[in-house]
C-alpha positions as a printed Julia matrix, in Angstrom:
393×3 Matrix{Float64}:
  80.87  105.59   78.63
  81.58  102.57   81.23
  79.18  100.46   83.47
  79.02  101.1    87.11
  76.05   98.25   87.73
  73.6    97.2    85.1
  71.78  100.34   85.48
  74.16  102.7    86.45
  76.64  104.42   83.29
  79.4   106.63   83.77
  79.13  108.9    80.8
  81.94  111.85   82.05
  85.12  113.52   80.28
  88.98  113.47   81.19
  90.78  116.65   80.83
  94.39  116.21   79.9
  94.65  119.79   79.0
  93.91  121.44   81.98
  97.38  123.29   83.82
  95.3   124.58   86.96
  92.52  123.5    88.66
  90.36  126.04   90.13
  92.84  128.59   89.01
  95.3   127.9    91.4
  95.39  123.6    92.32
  98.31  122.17   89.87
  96.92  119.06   88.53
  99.73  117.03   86.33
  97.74  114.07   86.16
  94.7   115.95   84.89
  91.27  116.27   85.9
  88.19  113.89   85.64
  84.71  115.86   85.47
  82.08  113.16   86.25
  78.61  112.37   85.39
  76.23  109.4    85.83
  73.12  108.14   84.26
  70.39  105.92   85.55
  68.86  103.88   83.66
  65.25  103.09   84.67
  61.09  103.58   83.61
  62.83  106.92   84.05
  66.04  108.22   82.98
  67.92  110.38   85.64
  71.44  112.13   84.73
  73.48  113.13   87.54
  75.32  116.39   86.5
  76.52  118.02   83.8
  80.66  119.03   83.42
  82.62  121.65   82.49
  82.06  123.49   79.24
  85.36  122.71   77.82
  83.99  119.01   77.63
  80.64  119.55   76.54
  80.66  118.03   73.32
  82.38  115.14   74.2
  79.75  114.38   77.69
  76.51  115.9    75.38
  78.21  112.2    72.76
  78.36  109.92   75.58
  75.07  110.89   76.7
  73.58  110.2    73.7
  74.9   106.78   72.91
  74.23  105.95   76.77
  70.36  106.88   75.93
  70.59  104.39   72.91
  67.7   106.4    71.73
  65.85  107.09   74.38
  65.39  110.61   76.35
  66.2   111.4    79.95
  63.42  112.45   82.47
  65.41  114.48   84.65
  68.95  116.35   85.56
  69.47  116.15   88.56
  72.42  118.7    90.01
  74.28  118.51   93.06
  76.82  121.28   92.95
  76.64  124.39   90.52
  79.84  125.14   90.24
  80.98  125.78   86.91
  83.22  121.86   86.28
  79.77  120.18   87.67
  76.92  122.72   85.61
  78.16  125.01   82.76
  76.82  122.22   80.46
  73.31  122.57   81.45
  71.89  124.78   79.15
  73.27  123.02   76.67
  71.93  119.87   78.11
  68.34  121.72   78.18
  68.66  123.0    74.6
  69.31  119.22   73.71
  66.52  117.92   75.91
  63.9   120.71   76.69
  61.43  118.65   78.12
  63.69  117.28   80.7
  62.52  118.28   84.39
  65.79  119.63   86.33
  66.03  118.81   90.22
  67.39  121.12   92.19
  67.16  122.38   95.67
  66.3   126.33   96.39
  69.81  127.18   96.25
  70.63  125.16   93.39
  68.19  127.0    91.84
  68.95  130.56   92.34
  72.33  129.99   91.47
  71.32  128.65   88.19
  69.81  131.9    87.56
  72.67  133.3    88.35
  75.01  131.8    86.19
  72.6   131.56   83.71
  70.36  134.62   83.27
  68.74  134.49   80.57
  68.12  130.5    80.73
  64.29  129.08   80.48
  63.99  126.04   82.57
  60.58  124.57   81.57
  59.89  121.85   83.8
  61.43  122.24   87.47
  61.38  119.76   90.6
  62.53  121.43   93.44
  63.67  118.83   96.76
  63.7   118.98  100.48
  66.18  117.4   102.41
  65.7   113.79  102.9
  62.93  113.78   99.43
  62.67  111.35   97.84
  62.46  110.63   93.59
  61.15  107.42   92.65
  62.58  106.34   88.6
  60.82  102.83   89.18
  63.66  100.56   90.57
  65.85  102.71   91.76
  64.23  105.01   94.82
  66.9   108.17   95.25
  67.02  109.73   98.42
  68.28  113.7    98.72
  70.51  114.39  101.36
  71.9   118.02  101.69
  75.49  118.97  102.28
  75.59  122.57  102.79
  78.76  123.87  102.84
  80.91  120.84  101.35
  81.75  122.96   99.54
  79.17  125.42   98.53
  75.92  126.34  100.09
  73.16  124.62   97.88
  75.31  121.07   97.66
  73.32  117.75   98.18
  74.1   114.09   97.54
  72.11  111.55   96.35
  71.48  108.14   97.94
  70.72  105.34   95.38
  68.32  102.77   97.42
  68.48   99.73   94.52
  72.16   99.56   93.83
  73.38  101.26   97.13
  75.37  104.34   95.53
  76.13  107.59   97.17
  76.65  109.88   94.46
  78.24  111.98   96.85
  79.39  115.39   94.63
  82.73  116.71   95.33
  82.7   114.6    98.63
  85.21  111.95   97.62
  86.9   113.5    95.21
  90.54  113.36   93.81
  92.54  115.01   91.4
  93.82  113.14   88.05
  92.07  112.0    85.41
  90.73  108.44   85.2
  92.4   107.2    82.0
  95.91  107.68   84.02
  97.47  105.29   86.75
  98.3   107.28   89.78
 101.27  105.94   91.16
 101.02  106.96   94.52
  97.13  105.31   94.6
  94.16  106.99   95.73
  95.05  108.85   98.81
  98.2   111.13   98.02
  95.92  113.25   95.91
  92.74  112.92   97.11
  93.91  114.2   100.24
  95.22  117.24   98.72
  92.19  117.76   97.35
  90.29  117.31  100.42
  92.48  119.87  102.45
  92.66  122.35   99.34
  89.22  122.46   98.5
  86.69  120.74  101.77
  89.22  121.26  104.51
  88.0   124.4   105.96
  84.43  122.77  106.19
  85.27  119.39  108.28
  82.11  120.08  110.66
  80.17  119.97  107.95
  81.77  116.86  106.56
  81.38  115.3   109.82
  77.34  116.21  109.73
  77.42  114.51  106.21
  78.9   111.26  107.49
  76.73  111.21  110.39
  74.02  110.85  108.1
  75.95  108.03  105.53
  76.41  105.89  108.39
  73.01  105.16  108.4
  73.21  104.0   104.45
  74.31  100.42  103.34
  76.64  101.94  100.62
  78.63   99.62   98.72
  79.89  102.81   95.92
  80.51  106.26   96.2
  80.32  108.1    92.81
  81.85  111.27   93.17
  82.02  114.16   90.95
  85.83  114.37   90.41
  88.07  110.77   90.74
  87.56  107.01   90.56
  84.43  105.34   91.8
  84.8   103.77   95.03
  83.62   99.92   95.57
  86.69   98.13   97.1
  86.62   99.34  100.68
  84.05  101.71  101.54
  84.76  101.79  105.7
  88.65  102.59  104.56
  86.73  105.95  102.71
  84.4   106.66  105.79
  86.97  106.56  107.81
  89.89  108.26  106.23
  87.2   111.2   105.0
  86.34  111.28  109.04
  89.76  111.42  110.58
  90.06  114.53  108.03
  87.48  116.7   108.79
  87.59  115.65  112.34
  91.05  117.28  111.91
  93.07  114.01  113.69
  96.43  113.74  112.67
  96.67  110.48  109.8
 100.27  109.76  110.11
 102.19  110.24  113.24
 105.48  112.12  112.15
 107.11  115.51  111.65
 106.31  118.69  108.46
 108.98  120.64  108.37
 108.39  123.59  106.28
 110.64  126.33  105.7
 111.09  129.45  103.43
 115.51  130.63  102.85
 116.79  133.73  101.75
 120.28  133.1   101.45
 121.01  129.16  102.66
 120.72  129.17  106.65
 117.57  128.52  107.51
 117.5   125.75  104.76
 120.55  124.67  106.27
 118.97  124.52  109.98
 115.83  122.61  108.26
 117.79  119.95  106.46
 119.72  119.54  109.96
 116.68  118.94  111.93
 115.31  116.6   109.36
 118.4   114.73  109.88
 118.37  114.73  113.81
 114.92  113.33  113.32
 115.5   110.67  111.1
 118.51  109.98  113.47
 116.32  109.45  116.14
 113.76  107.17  114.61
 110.89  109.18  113.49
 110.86  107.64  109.87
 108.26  109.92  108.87
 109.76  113.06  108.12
 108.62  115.88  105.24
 110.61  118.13  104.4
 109.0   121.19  102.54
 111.02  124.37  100.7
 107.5   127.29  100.39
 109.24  128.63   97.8
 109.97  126.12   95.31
 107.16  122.93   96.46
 103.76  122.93   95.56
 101.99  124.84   98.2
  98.81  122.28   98.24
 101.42  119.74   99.15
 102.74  121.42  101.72
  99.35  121.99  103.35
  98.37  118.09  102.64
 101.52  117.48  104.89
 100.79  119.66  107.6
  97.11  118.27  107.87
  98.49  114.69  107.43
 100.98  114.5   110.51
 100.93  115.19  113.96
 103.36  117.98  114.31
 104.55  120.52  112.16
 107.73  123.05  111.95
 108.17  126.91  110.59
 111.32  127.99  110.11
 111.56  131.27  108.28
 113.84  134.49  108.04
 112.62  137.82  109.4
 111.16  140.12  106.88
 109.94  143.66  106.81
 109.44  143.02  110.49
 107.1   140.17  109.87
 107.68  136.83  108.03
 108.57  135.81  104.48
 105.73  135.95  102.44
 105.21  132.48  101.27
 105.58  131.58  105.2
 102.39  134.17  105.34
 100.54  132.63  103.02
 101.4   129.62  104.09
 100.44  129.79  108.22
  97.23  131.7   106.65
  96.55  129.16  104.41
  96.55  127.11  107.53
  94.03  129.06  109.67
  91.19  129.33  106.92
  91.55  125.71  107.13
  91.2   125.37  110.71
  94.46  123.88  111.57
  93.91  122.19  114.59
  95.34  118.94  116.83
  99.27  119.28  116.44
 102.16  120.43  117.93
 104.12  123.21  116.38
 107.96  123.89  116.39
 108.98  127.41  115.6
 112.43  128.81  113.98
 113.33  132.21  112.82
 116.02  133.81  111.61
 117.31  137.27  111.97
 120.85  139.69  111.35
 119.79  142.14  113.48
 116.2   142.53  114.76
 114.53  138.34  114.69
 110.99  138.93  114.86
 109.74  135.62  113.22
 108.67  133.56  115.8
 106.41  136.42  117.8
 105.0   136.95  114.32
 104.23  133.17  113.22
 102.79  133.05  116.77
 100.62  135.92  116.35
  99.07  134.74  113.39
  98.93  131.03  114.79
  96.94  132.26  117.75
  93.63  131.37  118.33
  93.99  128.06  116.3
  92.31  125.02  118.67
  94.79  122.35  120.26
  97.63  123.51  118.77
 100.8   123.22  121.87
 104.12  124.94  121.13
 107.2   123.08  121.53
 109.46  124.11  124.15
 112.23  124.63  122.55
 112.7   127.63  119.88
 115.32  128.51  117.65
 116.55  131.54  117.3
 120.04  132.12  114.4
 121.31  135.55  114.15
 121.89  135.03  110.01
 124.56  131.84  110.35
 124.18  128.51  112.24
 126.52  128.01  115.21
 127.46  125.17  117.37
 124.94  126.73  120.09
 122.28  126.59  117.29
 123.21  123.34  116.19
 122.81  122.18  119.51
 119.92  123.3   120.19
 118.57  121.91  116.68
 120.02  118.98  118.55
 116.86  119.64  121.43
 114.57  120.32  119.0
 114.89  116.97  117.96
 114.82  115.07  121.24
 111.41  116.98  122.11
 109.83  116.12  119.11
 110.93  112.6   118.46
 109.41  111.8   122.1
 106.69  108.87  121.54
 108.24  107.53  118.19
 108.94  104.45  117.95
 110.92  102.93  115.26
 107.8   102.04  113.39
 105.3   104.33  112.87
């Protein structure tokens, strides 16, 4: 338990133990499940967290209440880290009334069939829920990331408890050394990144909110630059390139097409474009690989031909892409083939249809070992895409 303001407690749980977030989202810093409590004539507690924690939140709840009971639960997201403790909230505090929207809900039901929910305050968008002081505000988020999502506005102490809007991975017990961005953008392009219309509706709305902290659901409060958050969360889902440099992401079968990669990353450097990532599919953490594609503006595939197609973690990598709406960049395409390349018409195929996103002129083409031809035309490559980089960037 920690003080936000006066008024506001943080009263969530740190999971060291967790390997995989989601199932899939490697997490070696661990994962924070928030929850908040107002303080107030009325008592409000924003969310529950994931049932692994439960004992731990259902303590710090308790000594945060210092003997007194809440009034109401009030849930923004349902899914499972953010609401699998609330019938065990409700079999501690029956009387509490749970707000909700319709969604929220019928997915309660859902999950839990066979709970009772006593007292129930279902909101409209823009409703408001008076605790005395503090004067909350409902604003829906459909879609970021689930259907029945909302946030809540905090009129008194100008909080946007703003669910898994703002989010990062790691716990908050553990110093990230690479700060607040590295993984929250990961987070943001694995989890929200396919919604970034929606996002952009949300943040429409903030911008007409004096906020001064965003409480999110997963990740550190926010209080030290809130326009830096704003704006980095709308370059994202605006899909803008953050960082003007090169991805380079390539999958090898035998050492030649990591070869031509490594070469390329090296013309580039060469050439001044300090900003240069250079991604193996097969052995990096795919969710990194997709932060870097969303974070600059252009972007290479280099892959052998396989079974007629591409490798598979280049599939699942360009399709990882297009559910996310990969968008704004130029691409760079290299393939490799011993005796029928069909890479680059496939990674085209499946690239097609994305919005904004130019080919570069040059393509490479290596019939199973690099030559001085291919080398030189790695050599093109470069020059093409190093045009507009200066030596800072």
């Amino acid at each position: 338990m920690s003080k936000i303001t006066d008024s506001v407690l943080y009263i969530g749980a740190n999971d060291h133990d967790i390997d995989l977030f989601e199932g899939h989202f490697e997490v070696p810093l661990g994962m924070s499940y928030n929850s908040y409590m107002i303080l107030d004539d009325k008592i409000a507690v924003m969310d529950t967290i994931d049932q692994h924690k439960t004992d731990e939140w259902l303590a710090n709840l308790n000594e945060a209440l210092s003997g007194r009971t809440p009034d109401y639960l009030i849930i923004h997201h349902m899914e499972p880290d953010h609401s699998a403790s609330i019938a065990a909230f409700l079999a501690a505090y029956p009387n509490a009334t749970v707000v909700g929207n319709k969604k929220t809900f019928n997915m309660i039901s859902q999950f839990f069939p066979k709970l009772a929910i006593a007292n129930k305050l279902e909101v409209e968008n823009g409703g408001i829920l008076s605790l005395g002081t503090h004067e909350l505000t409902f604003i829906f988020a459909p879609m970021v990331h689930w259907p029945e999502v909302m946030m809540t506005y905090d009129a008194a102490d100008k909080i946007l408890f703003s669910a898994d809007g703002f989010g990062k991975f790691g716990t908050l017990d553990t110093e990230d050394p690479e700060g607040w961005a590295c993984e929250a953008r990961r987070y943001y392009f694995g989890i929200i990144g396919k919604y970034g219309a929606q996002v952009q509706a949300v943040l429409k709305k903030a911008a007409e909110l004096e906020i001064t902290k965003i409480c999110p659901l997963h990740g550190p409060v926010l209080d030290d630059d809130i326009d830096y958050y704003l704006g980095i969360y709308n370059t994202w889902s605006s899909y803008e390139p953050e960082t003007k440099g090169v991805c380079i992401c390539y999958t090898s079968v035998y050492g030649h097409t990591k070869e031509a990669a490594e070469l390329l990353a090296e013309e580039l450097r060469n050439r001044g474009v300090p900003k240069v990532a250079l991604n193996d599919l097969a052995r990096s953490d795919i969710h990194e690989c997709i932060e870097d594609a969303f974070r600059y503006d252009k972007l290479v595939l280099a892959t052998t031909t396989y079974n007629a197609d591409v490798f598979p973690f280049m599939r699942e990598f360009i399709e990882m892409l297009r559910e996310r709406n990969y968008q704004k960049r130029t691409v760079a395409l290299i393939e490799n083939g011993s005796w029928a390349p069909m890479a680059i018409k496939a990674m085209k195929a499946k690239l097609e249809g994305l919005k904004e996103v130019n080919f570069a002129e040059n393509e490479i083409t290596i019939l199973s070992a690099l030559t001085d031809e291919n080398r030189s035309k790695i050599a093109a490559l470069a020059d093409e895409l190093a045009q507009g980089y200066g030596p800072e960037i």
